[in-house]
CSV table of C-alpha atoms in Angstrom, one decimal:
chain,number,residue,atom,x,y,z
A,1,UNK,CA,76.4,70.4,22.2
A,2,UNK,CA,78.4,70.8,19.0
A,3,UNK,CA,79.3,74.2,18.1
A,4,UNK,CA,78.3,76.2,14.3
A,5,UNK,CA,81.0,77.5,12.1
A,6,UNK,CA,80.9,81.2,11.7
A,7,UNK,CA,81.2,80.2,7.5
A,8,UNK,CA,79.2,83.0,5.5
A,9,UNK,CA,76.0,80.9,5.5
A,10,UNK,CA,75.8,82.3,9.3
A,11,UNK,CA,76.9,85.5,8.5
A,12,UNK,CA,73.8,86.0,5.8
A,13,UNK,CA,71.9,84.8,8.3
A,14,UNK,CA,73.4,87.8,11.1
A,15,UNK,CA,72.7,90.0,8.4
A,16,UNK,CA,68.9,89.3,8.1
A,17,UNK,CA,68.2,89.5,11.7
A,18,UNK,CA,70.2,93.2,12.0
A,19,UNK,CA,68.0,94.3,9.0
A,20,UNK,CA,64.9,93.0,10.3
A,21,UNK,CA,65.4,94.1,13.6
A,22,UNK,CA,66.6,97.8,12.2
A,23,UNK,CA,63.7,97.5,9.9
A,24,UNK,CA,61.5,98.1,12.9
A,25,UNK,CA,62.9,101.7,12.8
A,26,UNK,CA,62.9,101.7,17.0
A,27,UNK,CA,65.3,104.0,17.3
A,28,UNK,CA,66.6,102.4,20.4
A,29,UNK,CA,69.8,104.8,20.5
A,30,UNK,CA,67.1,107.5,21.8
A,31,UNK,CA,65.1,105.5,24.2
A,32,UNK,CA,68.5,104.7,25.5
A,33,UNK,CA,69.5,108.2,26.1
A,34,UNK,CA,65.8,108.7,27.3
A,35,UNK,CA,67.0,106.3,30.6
A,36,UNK,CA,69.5,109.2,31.2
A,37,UNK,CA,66.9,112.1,31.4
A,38,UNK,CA,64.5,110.2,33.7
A,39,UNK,CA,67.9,109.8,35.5
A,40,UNK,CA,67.9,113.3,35.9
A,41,UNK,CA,64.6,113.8,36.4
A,42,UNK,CA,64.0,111.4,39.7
A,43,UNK,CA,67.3,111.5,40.7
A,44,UNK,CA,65.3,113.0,44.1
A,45,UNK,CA,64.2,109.6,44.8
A,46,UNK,CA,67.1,107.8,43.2
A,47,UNK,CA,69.5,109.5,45.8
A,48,UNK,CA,72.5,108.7,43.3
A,49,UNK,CA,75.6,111.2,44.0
A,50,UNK,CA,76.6,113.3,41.1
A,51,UNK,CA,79.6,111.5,40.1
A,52,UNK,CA,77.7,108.0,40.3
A,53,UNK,CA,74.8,109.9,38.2
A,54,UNK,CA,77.4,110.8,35.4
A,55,UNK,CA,78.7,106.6,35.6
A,56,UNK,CA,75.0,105.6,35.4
A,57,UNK,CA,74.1,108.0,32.4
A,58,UNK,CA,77.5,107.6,30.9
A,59,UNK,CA,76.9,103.4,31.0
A,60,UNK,CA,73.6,104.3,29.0
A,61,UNK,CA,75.2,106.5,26.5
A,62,UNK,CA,77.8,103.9,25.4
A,63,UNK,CA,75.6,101.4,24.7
A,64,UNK,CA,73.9,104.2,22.7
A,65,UNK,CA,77.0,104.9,20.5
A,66,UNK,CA,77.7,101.1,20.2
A,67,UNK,CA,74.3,100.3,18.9
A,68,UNK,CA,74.7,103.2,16.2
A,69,UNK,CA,77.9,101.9,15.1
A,70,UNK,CA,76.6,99.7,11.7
A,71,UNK,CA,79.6,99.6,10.5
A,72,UNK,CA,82.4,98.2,11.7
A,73,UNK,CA,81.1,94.6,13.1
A,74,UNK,CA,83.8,94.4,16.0
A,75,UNK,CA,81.6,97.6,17.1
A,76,UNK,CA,78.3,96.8,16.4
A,77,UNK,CA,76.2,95.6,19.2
A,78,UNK,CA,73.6,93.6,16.8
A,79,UNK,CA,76.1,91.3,14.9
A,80,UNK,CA,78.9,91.3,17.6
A,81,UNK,CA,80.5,88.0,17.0
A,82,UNK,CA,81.7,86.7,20.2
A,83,UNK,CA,84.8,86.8,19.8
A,84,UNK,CA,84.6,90.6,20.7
A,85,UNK,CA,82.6,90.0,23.2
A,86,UNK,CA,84.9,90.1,26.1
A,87,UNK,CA,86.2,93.2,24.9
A,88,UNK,CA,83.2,94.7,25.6
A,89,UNK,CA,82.6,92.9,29.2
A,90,UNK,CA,85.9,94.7,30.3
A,91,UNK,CA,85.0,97.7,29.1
A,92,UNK,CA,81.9,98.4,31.1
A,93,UNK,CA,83.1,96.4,33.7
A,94,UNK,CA,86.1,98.6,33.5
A,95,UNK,CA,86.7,101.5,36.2
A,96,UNK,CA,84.9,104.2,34.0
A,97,UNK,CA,81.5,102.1,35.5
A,98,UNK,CA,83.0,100.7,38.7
A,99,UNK,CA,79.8,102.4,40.9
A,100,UNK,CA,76.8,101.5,38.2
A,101,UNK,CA,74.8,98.7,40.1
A,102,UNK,CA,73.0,97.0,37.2
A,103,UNK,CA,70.4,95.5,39.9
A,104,UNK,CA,69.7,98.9,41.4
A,105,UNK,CA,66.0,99.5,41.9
A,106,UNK,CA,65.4,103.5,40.2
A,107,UNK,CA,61.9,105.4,39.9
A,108,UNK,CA,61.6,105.9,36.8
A,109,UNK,CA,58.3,107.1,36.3
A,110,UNK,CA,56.2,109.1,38.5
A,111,UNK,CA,53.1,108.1,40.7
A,112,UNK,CA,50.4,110.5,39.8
A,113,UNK,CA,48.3,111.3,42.7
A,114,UNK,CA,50.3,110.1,45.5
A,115,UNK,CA,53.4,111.4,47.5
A,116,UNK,CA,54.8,108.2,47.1
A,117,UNK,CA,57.5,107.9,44.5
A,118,UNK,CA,56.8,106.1,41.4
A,119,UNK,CA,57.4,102.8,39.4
A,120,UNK,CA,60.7,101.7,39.8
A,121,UNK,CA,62.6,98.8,37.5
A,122,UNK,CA,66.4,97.9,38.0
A,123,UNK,CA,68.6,99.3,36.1
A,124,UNK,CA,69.5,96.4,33.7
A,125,UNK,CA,65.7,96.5,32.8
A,126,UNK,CA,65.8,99.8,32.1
A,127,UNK,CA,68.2,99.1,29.4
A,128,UNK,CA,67.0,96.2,28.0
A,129,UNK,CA,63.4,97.5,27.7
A,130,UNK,CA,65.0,100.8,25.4
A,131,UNK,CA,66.7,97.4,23.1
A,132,UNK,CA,63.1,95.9,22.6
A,133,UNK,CA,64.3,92.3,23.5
A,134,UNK,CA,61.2,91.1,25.4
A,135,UNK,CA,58.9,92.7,21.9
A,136,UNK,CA,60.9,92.5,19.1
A,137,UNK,CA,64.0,89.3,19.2
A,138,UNK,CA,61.6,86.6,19.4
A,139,UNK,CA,59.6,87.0,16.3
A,140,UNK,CA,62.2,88.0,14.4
A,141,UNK,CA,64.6,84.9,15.7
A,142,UNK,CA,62.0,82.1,14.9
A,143,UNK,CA,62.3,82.2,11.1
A,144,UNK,CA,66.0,82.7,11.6
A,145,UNK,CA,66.3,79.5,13.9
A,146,UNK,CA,64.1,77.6,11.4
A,147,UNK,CA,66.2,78.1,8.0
A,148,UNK,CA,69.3,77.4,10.3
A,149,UNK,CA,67.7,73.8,11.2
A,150,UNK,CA,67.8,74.5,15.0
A,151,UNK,CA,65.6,72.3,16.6
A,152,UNK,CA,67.2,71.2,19.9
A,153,UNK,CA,68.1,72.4,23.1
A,154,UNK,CA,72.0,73.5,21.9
A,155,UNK,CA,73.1,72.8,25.7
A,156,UNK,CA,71.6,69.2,26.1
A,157,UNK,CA,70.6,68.1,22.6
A,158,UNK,CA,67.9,65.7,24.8
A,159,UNK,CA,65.0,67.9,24.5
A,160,UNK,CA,63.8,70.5,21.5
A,161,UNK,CA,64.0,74.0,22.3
A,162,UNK,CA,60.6,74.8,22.8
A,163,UNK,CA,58.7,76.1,25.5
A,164,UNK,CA,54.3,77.2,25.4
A,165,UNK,CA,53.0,80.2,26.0
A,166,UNK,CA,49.8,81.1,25.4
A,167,UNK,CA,49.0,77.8,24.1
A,168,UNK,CA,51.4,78.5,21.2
A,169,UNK,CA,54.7,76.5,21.0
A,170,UNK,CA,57.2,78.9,20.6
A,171,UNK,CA,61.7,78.4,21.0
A,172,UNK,CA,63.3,79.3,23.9
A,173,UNK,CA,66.3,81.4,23.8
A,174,UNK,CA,69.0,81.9,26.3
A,175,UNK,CA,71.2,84.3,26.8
A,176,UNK,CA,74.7,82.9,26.9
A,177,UNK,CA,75.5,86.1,28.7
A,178,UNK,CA,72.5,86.4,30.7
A,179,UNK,CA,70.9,90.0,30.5
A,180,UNK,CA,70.2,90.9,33.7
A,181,UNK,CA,74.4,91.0,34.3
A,182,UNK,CA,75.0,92.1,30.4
A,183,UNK,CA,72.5,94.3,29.3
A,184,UNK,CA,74.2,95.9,26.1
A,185,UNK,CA,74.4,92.0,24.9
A,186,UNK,CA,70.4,91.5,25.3
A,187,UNK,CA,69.9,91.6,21.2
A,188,UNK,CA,73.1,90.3,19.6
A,189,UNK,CA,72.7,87.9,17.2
A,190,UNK,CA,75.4,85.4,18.5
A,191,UNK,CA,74.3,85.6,22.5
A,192,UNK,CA,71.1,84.0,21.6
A,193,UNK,CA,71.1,80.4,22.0
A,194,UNK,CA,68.2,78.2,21.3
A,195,UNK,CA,67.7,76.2,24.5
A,196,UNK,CA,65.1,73.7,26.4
A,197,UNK,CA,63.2,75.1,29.0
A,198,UNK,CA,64.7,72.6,31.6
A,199,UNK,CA,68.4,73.6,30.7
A,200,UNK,CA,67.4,77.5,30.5
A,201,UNK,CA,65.5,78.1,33.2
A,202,UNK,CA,68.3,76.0,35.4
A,203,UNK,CA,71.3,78.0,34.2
A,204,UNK,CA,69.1,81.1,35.2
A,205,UNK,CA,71.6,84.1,35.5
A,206,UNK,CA,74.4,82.3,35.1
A,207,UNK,CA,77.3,82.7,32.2
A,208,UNK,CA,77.5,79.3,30.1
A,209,UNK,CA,81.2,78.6,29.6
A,210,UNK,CA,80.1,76.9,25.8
A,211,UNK,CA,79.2,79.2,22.8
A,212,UNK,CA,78.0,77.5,19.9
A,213,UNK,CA,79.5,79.4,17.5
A,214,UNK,CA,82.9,79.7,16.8
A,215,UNK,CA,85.2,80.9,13.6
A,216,UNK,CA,87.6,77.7,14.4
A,217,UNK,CA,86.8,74.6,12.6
A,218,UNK,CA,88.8,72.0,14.8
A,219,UNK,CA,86.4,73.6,17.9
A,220,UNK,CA,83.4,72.0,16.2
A,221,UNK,CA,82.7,69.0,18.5
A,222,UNK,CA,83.5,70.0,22.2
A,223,UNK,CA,82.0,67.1,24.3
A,224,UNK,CA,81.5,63.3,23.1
A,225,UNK,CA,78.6,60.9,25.2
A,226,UNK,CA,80.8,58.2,26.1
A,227,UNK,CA,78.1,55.2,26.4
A,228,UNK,CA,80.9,52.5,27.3
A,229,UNK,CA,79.2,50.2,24.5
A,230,UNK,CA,82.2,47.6,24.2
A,231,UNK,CA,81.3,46.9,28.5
A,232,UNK,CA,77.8,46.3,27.0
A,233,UNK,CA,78.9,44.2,24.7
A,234,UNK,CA,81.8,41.9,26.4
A,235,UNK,CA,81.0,38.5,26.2
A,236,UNK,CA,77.9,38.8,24.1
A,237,UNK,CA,76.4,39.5,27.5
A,238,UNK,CA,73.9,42.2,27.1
A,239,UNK,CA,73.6,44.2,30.2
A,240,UNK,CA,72.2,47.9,30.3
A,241,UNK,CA,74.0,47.9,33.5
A,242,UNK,CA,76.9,48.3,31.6
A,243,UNK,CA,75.2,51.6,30.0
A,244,UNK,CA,76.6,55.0,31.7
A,245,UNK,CA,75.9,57.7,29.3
A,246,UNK,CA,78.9,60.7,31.1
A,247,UNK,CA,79.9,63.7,28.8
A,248,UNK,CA,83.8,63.7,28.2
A,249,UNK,CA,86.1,65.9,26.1
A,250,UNK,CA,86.3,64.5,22.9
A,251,UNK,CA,90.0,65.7,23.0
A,252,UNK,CA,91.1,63.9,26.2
A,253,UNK,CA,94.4,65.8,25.4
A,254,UNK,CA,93.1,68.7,25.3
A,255,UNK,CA,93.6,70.5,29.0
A,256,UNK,CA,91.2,73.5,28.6
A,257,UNK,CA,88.4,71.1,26.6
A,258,UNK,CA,88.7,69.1,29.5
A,259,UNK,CA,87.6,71.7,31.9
A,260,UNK,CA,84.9,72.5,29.6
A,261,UNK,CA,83.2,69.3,29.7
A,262,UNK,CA,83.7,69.3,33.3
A,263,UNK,CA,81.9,72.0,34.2
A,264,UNK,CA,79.4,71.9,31.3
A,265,UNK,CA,78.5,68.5,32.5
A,266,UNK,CA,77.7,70.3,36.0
A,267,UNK,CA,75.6,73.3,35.2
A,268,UNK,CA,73.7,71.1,32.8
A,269,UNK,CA,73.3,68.3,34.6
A,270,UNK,CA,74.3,65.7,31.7
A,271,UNK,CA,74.8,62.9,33.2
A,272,UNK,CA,72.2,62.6,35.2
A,273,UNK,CA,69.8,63.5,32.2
A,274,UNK,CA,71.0,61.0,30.4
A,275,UNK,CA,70.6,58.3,32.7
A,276,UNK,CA,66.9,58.6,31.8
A,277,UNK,CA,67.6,57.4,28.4
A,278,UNK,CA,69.9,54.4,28.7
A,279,UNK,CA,66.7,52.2,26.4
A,280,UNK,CA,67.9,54.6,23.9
A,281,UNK,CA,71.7,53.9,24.1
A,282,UNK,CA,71.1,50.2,24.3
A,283,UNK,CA,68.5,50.1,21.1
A,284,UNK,CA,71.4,52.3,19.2
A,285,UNK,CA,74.3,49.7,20.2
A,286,UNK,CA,71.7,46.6,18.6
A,287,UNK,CA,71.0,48.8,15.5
A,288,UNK,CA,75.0,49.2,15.3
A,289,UNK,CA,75.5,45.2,15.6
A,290,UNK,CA,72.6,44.6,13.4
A,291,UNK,CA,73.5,46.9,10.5
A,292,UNK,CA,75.7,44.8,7.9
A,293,UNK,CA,75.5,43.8,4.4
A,294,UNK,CA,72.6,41.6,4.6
A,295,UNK,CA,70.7,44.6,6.0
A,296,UNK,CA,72.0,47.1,3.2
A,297,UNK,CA,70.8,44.7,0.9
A,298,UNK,CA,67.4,44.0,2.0
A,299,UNK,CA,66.7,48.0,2.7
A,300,UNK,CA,67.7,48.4,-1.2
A,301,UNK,CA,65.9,45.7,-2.2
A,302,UNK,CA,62.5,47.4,-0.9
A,303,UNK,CA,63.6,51.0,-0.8
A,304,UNK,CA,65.3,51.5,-3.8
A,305,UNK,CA,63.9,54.8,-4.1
A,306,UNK,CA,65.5,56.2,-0.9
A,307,UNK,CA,68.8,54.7,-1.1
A,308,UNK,CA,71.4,56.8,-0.2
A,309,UNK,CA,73.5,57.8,2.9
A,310,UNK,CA,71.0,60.1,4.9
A,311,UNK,CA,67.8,58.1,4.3
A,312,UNK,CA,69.6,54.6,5.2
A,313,UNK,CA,70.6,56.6,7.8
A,314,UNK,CA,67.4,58.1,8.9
A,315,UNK,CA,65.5,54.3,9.0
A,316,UNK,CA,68.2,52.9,10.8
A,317,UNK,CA,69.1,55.0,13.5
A,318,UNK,CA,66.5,57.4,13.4
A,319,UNK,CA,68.5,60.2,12.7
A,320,UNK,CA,70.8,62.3,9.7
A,321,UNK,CA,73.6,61.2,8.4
A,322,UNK,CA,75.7,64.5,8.7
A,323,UNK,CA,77.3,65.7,12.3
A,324,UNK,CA,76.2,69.1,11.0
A,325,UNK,CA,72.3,68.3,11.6
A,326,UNK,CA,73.1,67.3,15.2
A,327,UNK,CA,70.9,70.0,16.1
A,328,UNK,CA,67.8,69.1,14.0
A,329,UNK,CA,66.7,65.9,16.2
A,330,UNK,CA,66.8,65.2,20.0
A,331,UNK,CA,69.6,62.8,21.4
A,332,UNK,CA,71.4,62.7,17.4
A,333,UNK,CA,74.8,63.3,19.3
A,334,UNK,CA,74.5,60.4,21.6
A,335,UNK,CA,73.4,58.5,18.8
A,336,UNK,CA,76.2,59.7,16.2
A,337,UNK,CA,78.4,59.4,19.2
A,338,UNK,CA,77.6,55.5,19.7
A,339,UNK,CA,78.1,54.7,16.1
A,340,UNK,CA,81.5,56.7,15.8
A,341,UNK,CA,82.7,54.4,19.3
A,342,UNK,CA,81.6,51.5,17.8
A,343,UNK,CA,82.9,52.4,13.8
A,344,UNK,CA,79.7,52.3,11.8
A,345,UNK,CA,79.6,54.2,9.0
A,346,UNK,CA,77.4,54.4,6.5
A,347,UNK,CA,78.7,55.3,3.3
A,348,UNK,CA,76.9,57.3,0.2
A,349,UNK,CA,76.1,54.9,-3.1
């Protein structure tokens, strides 16, 4: 729910995935333009006109010449920060592609021994079997997501971003740009978004309006969990009814972060989610009126050891000290978000 600043720690880390992925030495350029001679071959069965032929083949054959491009990052398909990325949308969204039906069924292969024509896979499939997504992203990701300190679902920050399969827990990642609608982002570094299952599997094919990465530093922290802890609190009365947990722009000001809380809030479901963890809202808002001096004291008196700002903060609250680990922990931004409405603040000794 808070974004990652493009800073050149990320950019290191962009780096290792291209040169891992590359390192596989798939050659993906030609099994791209491989789609275009099956093309030609079944177009029998595909029934494609010539001049929608030369859109579909022509569609493959760009995304050929952007993979190739290692150079210049604005062109290159692996590291394409997303900042480029509508450029791209438009352009095969543009008129040169206006006919190419990404969910078109085409034979691709040919039934041997039967008249029958052969296997068929949309066309989107097509292309993102040549990129290797489904056999090659994930295993190189996981490290990647590790030394980043990913953890949680980037989307809900309730749940960690794992899913099983095979018995194995393994992360989850979405595509911010889902790949059945933008196949030529399939493998780019910055489309990949570590997610829960719950969250991924209910944005389905949809486009999230929130990228968590960004190369501007005041578009850090999006959304805030407004908890409404001083309703809580009024009177020393200490109802949970008081307790509704709804995601709000943490710039009220701020018109177009506004309308991204808004409809973040719907596709994700936030408040609604969160309503199953008002016990955790209400134990944060007696940790905030518990912590004082006398606390301090005693923790140092015991712990002098582990006395400093994240491991006070850690046996306090639970979680790090630093907004920039609100990823490493489930339900760390509600909880940062609490103590920030109700001005705790734990300083370094």
């Amino acid at each position: 729910m808070d974004r990652i600043l493009i800073n050149d720690d990320i950019l290191k880390y962009a780096q290792m995935y291209e040169q891992a992925f590359r390192g596989y030495q798939l050659d993906v350029p030609t099994k791209l333009r491989n789609i275009k001679v099956k093309l030609n071959i079944y177009n029998v069965y595909n029934r494609l006109s010539l001049n929608v032929l030369d859109e579909y083949k022509a569609y493959v054959e760009e995304i050929a010449k952007d993979y190739d491009n290692a150079v210049d990052e604005t062109k290159n398909l692996l590291v394409l920060q997303p900042q480029h990325f509508q450029n791209y949308i438009n352009k095969y969204e543009g008129v040169l592609f206006q006919h190419v039906k990404l969910d078109k069924e085409l034979v691709y292969h040919e039934q041997v021994g039967g008249k029958r024509p052969g296997l068929k896979k949309k066309f989107w499939e097509l292309i993102v079997d040549a990129m290797h997504y489904e056999t090659k992203v994930r295993p190189i990701m996981v490290p990647i997501i590790e030394a980043m300190g990913i953890r949680t679902c980037v989307y809900c920050n309730m749940q960690y971003a794992l899913t099983i399969n095979h018995s194995k827990g393994l992360y989850e990642l979405d595509h911010r740009f889902p790949k059945s609608k933008y196949p030529y982002l399939c493998t780019t570094f910055y489309n990949l978004q570590p997610s829960c299952p719950t969250c991924n599997h209910g944005k389905n094919t949809a486009t999230a309006d929130f990228g968590l990465y960004t190369t501007d530093s005041n578009e850090l922290h999006p959304f805030h969990l407004l908890s409404n802890s001083h309703l809580y609190l009024r009177k020393r009365r200490f109802n949970p009814k008081y307790i509704n947990i709804h995601l709000v722009s943490s710039d009220v000001h701020n018109l177009t972060n506004c309308q991204l809380a808004k409809t973040h809030e719907k596709d994700f479901m936030i408040d609604s989610v969160y309503a199953a963890v008002k016990d955790v809202a209400e134990e944060t808002i007696w940790r905030c009126k518990a912590y004082d001096d006398t606390y301090k004291d005693l923790f140092i008196k015991n712990f002098p050891e582990l006395y400093n700002k994240d491991a006070l903060h850690r046996f306090v609250f639970g979680t790090y000290s630093d907004d920039k680990n609100v990823h490493c922990r489930p339900l760390t931004k509600l909880i940062r978000d609490i103590e920030k409405d109700m001005g705790v603040i734990i300083e370094p000794v």
